[in-house]
PDB file of C-alpha atoms in Angstrom:
ATOM      1  CA  MET F 133     196.523 -96.685  68.663  1.00 52.00           C
ATOM      2  CA  SER F 134     198.674 -99.246  70.359  1.00 57.00           C
ATOM      3  CA  GLU F 135     199.992 -99.128  73.923  1.00 60.00           C
ATOM      4  CA  HIS F 136     203.546 -98.402  72.764  1.00 61.00           C
ATOM      5  CA  THR F 137     202.782 -95.139  71.069  1.00 59.00           C
ATOM      6  CA  LYS F 138     200.817 -93.537  73.887  1.00 57.00           C
ATOM      7  CA  SER F 139     202.570 -90.513  75.368  1.00 58.00           C
ATOM      8  CA  THR F 140     201.882 -90.698  79.077  1.00 58.00           C
ATOM      9  CA  SER F 141     205.012 -89.772  81.025  1.00 58.00           C
ATOM     10  CA  HIS F 142     205.494 -90.415  84.739  1.00 63.00           C
ATOM     11  CA  GLY F 143     209.232 -89.484  84.878  1.00 65.00           C
ATOM     12  CA  GLY F 144     208.854 -85.920  86.208  1.00 74.00           C
ATOM     13  CA  ALA F 145     209.112 -86.893  89.903  1.00 78.00           C
ATOM     14  CA  GLY F 146     212.022 -89.276  89.270  1.00 83.00           C
ATOM     15  CA  ARG F 147     213.922 -86.629  87.337  1.00 86.00           C
ATOM     16  CA  ALA F 148     213.485 -84.117  90.167  1.00 86.00           C
ATOM     17  CA  LEU F 149     214.777 -86.664  92.714  1.00 89.00           C
ATOM     18  CA  LEU F 150     217.775 -87.371  90.475  1.00 90.00           C
ATOM     19  CA  TRP F 151     218.659 -83.646  90.356  1.00 91.00           C
ATOM     20  CA  VAL F 152     218.285 -83.357  94.144  1.00 91.00           C
ATOM     21  CA  ALA F 153     220.626 -86.340  94.592  1.00 92.00           C
ATOM     22  CA  ILE F 154     223.189 -84.804  92.215  1.00 94.00           C
ATOM     23  CA  LEU F 155     223.070 -81.453  94.023  1.00 92.00           C
ATOM     24  CA  LEU F 156     223.418 -83.107  97.453  1.00 93.00           C
ATOM     25  CA  THR F 157     226.395 -85.140  96.202  1.00 94.00           C
ATOM     26  CA  LEU F 158     228.103 -82.006  94.870  1.00 92.00           C
ATOM     27  CA  ALA F 159     227.486 -80.163  98.147  1.00 91.00           C
ATOM     28  CA  LEU F 160     228.940 -83.064 100.153  1.00 92.00           C
ATOM     29  CA  LEU F 161     232.016 -83.290  97.901  1.00 91.00           C
ATOM     30  CA  SER F 162     232.571 -79.516  98.210  1.00 88.00           C
ATOM     31  CA  PHE F 163     232.369 -79.740 102.001  1.00 87.00           C
ATOM     32  CA  VAL F 164     234.802 -82.680 102.182  1.00 85.00           C
ATOM     33  CA  THR F 165     237.259 -80.923  99.850  1.00 83.00           C
ATOM     34  CA  ALA F 166     237.129 -77.676 101.848  1.00 79.00           C
ATOM     35  CA  THR F 167     237.670 -79.560 105.115  1.00 78.00           C
ATOM     36  CA  ALA F 168     240.588 -81.582 103.688  1.00 74.00           C
ATOM     37  CA  VAL F 169     242.313 -78.470 102.339  1.00 67.00           C
ATOM     38  CA  ARG F 170     242.017 -76.676 105.681  1.00 67.00           C
ATOM     39  CA  HIS F 171     243.489 -79.616 107.607  1.00 62.00           C
ATOM     40  CA  ASN F 172     246.258 -80.485 105.127  1.00 63.00           C
ATOM     41  CA  PRO F 173     249.510 -80.964 107.131  1.00 60.00           C
ATOM     42  CA  ILE F 174     251.621 -79.835 104.163  1.00 66.00           C
ATOM     43  CA  TYR F 175     249.649 -76.607 103.620  1.00 67.00           C
ATOM     44  CA  SER F 176     251.660 -73.527 104.457  1.00 68.00           C
ATOM     45  CA  ASP F 177     251.836 -69.800 103.878  1.00 71.00           C
ATOM     46  CA  ARG F 178     254.435 -69.496 101.124  1.00 77.00           C
ATOM     47  CA  ASP F 179     254.536 -65.697 101.345  1.00 78.00           C
ATOM     48  CA  ALA F 180     255.224 -65.669 105.098  1.00 79.00           C
ATOM     49  CA  ASN F 181     258.008 -68.277 104.953  1.00 82.00           C
ATOM     50  CA  GLY F 182     259.555 -67.696 101.537  1.00 85.00           C
ATOM     51  CA  ILE F 183     258.903 -71.267 100.372  1.00 88.00           C
ATOM     52  CA  SER F 184     256.142 -73.829 100.851  1.00 88.00           C
ATOM     53  CA  LYS F 185     256.495 -76.465 103.561  1.00 89.00           C
ATOM     54  CA  TYR F 186     256.402 -79.223 100.940  1.00 89.00           C
ATOM     55  CA  ARG F 187     259.151 -77.610  98.822  1.00 90.00           C
ATOM     56  CA  PHE F 188     261.281 -77.040 101.944  1.00 91.00           C
ATOM     57  CA  ILE F 189     261.070 -80.721 102.923  1.00 91.00           C
ATOM     58  CA  GLU F 190     261.927 -81.763  99.350  1.00 92.00           C
ATOM     59  CA  GLU F 191     264.955 -79.422  99.300  1.00 92.00           C
ATOM     60  CA  CYS F 192     266.159 -80.881 102.616  1.00 91.00           C
ATOM     61  CA  LYS F 193     265.934 -84.387 101.137  1.00 90.00           C
ATOM     62  CA  GLU F 194     267.851 -83.269  98.035  1.00 90.00           C
ATOM     63  CA  ILE F 195     270.592 -81.644 100.135  1.00 89.00           C
ATOM     64  CA  ALA F 196     270.893 -84.796 102.260  1.00 87.00           C
ATOM     65  CA  GLU F 197     271.369 -86.919  99.141  1.00 84.00           C
ATOM     66  CA  ASP F 198     274.166 -84.638  97.869  1.00 82.00           C
ATOM     67  CA  SER F 199     276.883 -86.181 100.033  1.00 78.00           C
ATOM     68  CA  GLU F 200     279.601 -84.140  98.312  1.00 79.00           C
ATOM     69  CA  ALA F 201     278.152 -80.873  99.678  1.00 80.00           C
ATOM     70  CA  LEU F 202     276.841 -82.179 103.020  1.00 86.00           C
ATOM     71  CA  THR F 203     278.846 -81.124 106.059  1.00 87.00           C
ATOM     72  CA  VAL F 204     279.105 -82.286 109.657  1.00 87.00           C
ATOM     73  CA  GLY F 205     279.248 -79.795 112.521  1.00 85.00           C
ATOM     74  CA  ALA F 206     281.927 -80.781 115.020  1.00 77.00           C
ATOM     75  CA  MET F 207     283.322 -78.592 117.821  1.00 78.00           C
ATOM     76  CA  GLY F 208     282.407 -75.330 116.113  1.00 79.00           C
ATOM     77  CA  GLN F 209     283.780 -76.365 112.705  1.00 83.00           C
ATOM     78  CA  THR F 210     282.174 -77.847 109.639  1.00 85.00           C
ATOM     79  CA  ILE F 211     283.809 -80.870 108.032  1.00 85.00           C
ATOM     80  CA  PRO F 212     282.634 -82.403 104.732  1.00 86.00           C
ATOM     81  CA  LEU F 213     280.850 -85.707 105.410  1.00 86.00           C
ATOM     82  CA  LYS F 214     283.014 -87.521 102.870  1.00 86.00           C
ATOM     83  CA  THR F 215     286.221 -86.348 104.600  1.00 84.00           C
ATOM     84  CA  LEU F 216     284.912 -87.488 107.988  1.00 84.00           C
ATOM     85  CA  VAL F 217     283.967 -90.941 106.677  1.00 84.00           C
ATOM     86  CA  GLU F 218     287.260 -91.395 104.832  1.00 84.00           C
ATOM     87  CA  GLN F 219     289.243 -90.699 108.035  1.00 84.00           C
ATOM     88  CA  SER F 220     288.221 -94.105 109.341  1.00 81.00           C
ATOM     89  CA  SER F 221     288.062 -96.022 106.051  1.00 79.00           C
ATOM     90  CA  PRO F 222     288.789 -94.705 102.538  1.00 83.00           C
ATOM     91  CA  LEU F 223     286.032 -95.207  99.987  1.00 83.00           C
ATOM     92  CA  LYS F 224     286.749 -97.858  97.364  1.00 84.00           C
ATOM     93  CA  THR F 225     286.189 -97.473  93.638  1.00 85.00           C
ATOM     94  CA  GLY F 226     282.463 -97.565  92.951  1.00 83.00           C
ATOM     95  CA  ASP F 227     281.503 -96.655  96.517  1.00 85.00           C
ATOM     96  CA  GLU F 228     278.922 -93.924  96.822  1.00 85.00           C
ATOM     97  CA  LEU F 229     278.303 -92.161 100.121  1.00 86.00           C
ATOM     98  CA  ARG F 230     274.631 -91.390 100.801  1.00 86.00           C
ATOM     99  CA  ALA F 231     272.649 -89.705 103.522  1.00 88.00           C
ATOM    100  CA  THR F 232     268.860 -89.989 103.631  1.00 88.00           C
ATOM    101  CA  LEU F 233     266.279 -88.665 106.064  1.00 87.00           C
ATOM    102  CA  ASP F 234     265.460 -91.605 108.302  1.00 86.00           C
ATOM    103  CA  ALA F 235     262.021 -90.701 109.645  1.00 88.00           C
ATOM    104  CA  GLU F 236     258.414 -91.371 108.742  1.00 91.00           C
ATOM    105  CA  PRO F 237     256.782 -88.682 106.559  1.00 88.00           C
ATOM    106  CA  ARG F 238     254.393 -87.693 109.374  1.00 89.00           C
ATOM    107  CA  GLU F 239     257.361 -87.278 111.749  1.00 92.00           C
ATOM    108  CA  ILE F 240     259.152 -85.085 109.204  1.00 91.00           C
ATOM    109  CA  ILE F 241     256.042 -82.936 108.740  1.00 89.00           C
ATOM    110  CA  LYS F 242     255.607 -82.626 112.504  1.00 90.00           C
ATOM    111  CA  ALA F 243     259.292 -81.703 112.984  1.00 91.00           C
ATOM    112  CA  THR F 244     259.114 -78.944 110.346  1.00 91.00           C
ATOM    113  CA  GLN F 245     258.551 -75.640 112.142  1.00 90.00           C
ATOM    114  CA  THR F 246     258.360 -72.003 111.121  1.00 89.00           C
ATOM    115  CA  VAL F 247     261.106 -69.585 112.113  1.00 87.00           C
ATOM    116  CA  GLU F 248     260.345 -66.172 113.549  1.00 86.00           C
ATOM    117  CA  GLY F 249     260.744 -63.595 110.797  1.00 83.00           C
ATOM    118  CA  GLY F 250     260.029 -66.153 108.054  1.00 85.00           C
ATOM    119  CA  GLY F 251     261.605 -69.418 107.076  1.00 90.00           C
ATOM    120  CA  TRP F 252     261.623 -73.064 108.134  1.00 92.00           C
ATOM    121  CA  THR F 253     263.630 -75.401 110.323  1.00 93.00           C
ATOM    122  CA  LEU F 254     263.691 -79.190 110.450  1.00 93.00           C
ATOM    123  CA  THR F 255     265.703 -81.512 112.663  1.00 92.00           C
ATOM    124  CA  ALA F 256     265.454 -85.205 111.814  1.00 92.00           C
ATOM    125  CA  PRO F 257     267.725 -88.255 111.864  1.00 92.00           C
ATOM    126  CA  ALA F 258     269.702 -89.019 108.706  1.00 91.00           C
ATOM    127  CA  ALA F 259     270.976 -92.498 107.883  1.00 90.00           C
ATOM    128  CA  ILE F 260     274.525 -92.541 106.508  1.00 89.00           C
ATOM    129  CA  SER F 261     275.431 -95.447 104.222  1.00 88.00           C
ATOM    130  CA  ILE F 262     277.829 -96.529 101.496  1.00 87.00           C
ATOM    131  CA  HIS F 263     276.340 -97.972  98.312  1.00 85.00           C
ATOM    132  CA  ASN F 264     278.258-100.049  95.793  1.00 84.00           C
ATOM    133  CA  GLY F 265     275.903-101.599  93.265  1.00 81.00           C
ATOM    134  CA  ALA F 266     273.448-103.748  95.195  1.00 84.00           C
ATOM    135  CA  ARG F 267     275.640-103.808  98.321  1.00 86.00           C
ATOM    136  CA  VAL F 268     274.705-101.324 101.043  1.00 85.00           C
ATOM    137  CA  SER F 269     276.781-100.773 104.182  1.00 85.00           C
ATOM    138  CA  THR F 270     275.056 -98.680 106.824  1.00 85.00           C
ATOM    139  CA  LEU F 271     277.493 -96.547 108.833  1.00 86.00           C
ATOM    140  CA  GLY F 272     275.061 -95.057 111.309  1.00 87.00           C
ATOM    141  CA  GLN F 273     272.695 -92.242 111.977  1.00 90.00           C
ATOM    142  CA  LEU F 274     273.282 -88.550 112.715  1.00 90.00           C
ATOM    143  CA  PRO F 275     270.821 -85.749 113.430  1.00 91.00           C
ATOM    144  CA  MET F 276     270.402 -83.413 110.473  1.00 92.00           C
ATOM    145  CA  ALA F 277     269.437 -79.766 110.947  1.00 92.00           C
ATOM    146  CA  CYS F 278     267.940 -78.154 107.859  1.00 94.00           C
ATOM    147  CA  THR F 279     266.940 -74.485 107.664  1.00 93.00           C
ATOM    148  CA  HIS F 280     265.491 -72.111 105.091  1.00 93.00           C
ATOM    149  CA  ASP F 281     266.219 -68.391 105.406  1.00 90.00           C
ATOM    150  CA  LYS F 282     263.443 -66.309 103.867  1.00 88.00           C
ATOM    151  CA  LYS F 283     265.719 -63.265 103.386  1.00 89.00           C
ATOM    152  CA  THR F 284     268.367 -65.082 101.333  1.00 90.00           C
ATOM    153  CA  GLY F 285     266.032 -67.720  99.882  1.00 88.00           C
ATOM    154  CA  LYS F 286     268.576 -70.451 100.665  1.00 92.00           C
ATOM    155  CA  THR F 287     268.048 -73.839 102.248  1.00 91.00           C
ATOM    156  CA  THR F 288     271.021 -75.343 104.096  1.00 91.00           C
ATOM    157  CA  ALA F 289     271.576 -78.588 105.957  1.00 90.00           C
ATOM    158  CA  THR F 290     274.215 -79.784 108.378  1.00 90.00           C
ATOM    159  CA  LEU F 291     274.721 -83.083 110.132  1.00 90.00           C
ATOM    160  CA  ASN F 292     275.664 -82.878 113.806  1.00 86.00           C
ATOM    161  CA  LEU F 293     277.810 -85.239 115.826  1.00 82.00           C
ATOM    162  CA  PRO F 294     276.120 -86.558 118.972  1.00 74.00           C
ATOM    163  CA  GLY F 295     276.622 -84.248 121.928  1.00 66.00           C
ATOM    164  CA  GLN F 296     277.488 -81.213 119.782  1.00 58.00           C
TER     165      GLN F 296
END
């Protein structure tokens, strides 16, 4: 018989070490995943607050971008943002009024707090600008207060004038 057809196997110890390495890798990945999930800044108790923290932040961004519905709180009244802007300079054809949250994601997450009784609140700066094609004219920045009421299931946002 030739050397190539002999059946002497020495792979038993190597195979066992391979399985040990696979099991250790799986255990390490499970530990890292469990730790990451526990320390996730977006994780929240949806049942206690009526909506997840992530969804609340996304709804606040969507409300901010809807400049037609966004209002500004001034001296106890609410004025539509578009009306307030047009008092100083009417919008031209093709102009689009936009408000966007003007903070870093980690600042937005940090500013998002739970409300007693269930719900969320977020106060962050919003940049107000007029877009016309590629041209962007920044008007300024106002603080935006966004809240979610667990009882009604509604998320609302209002811009505030400085000092109000």
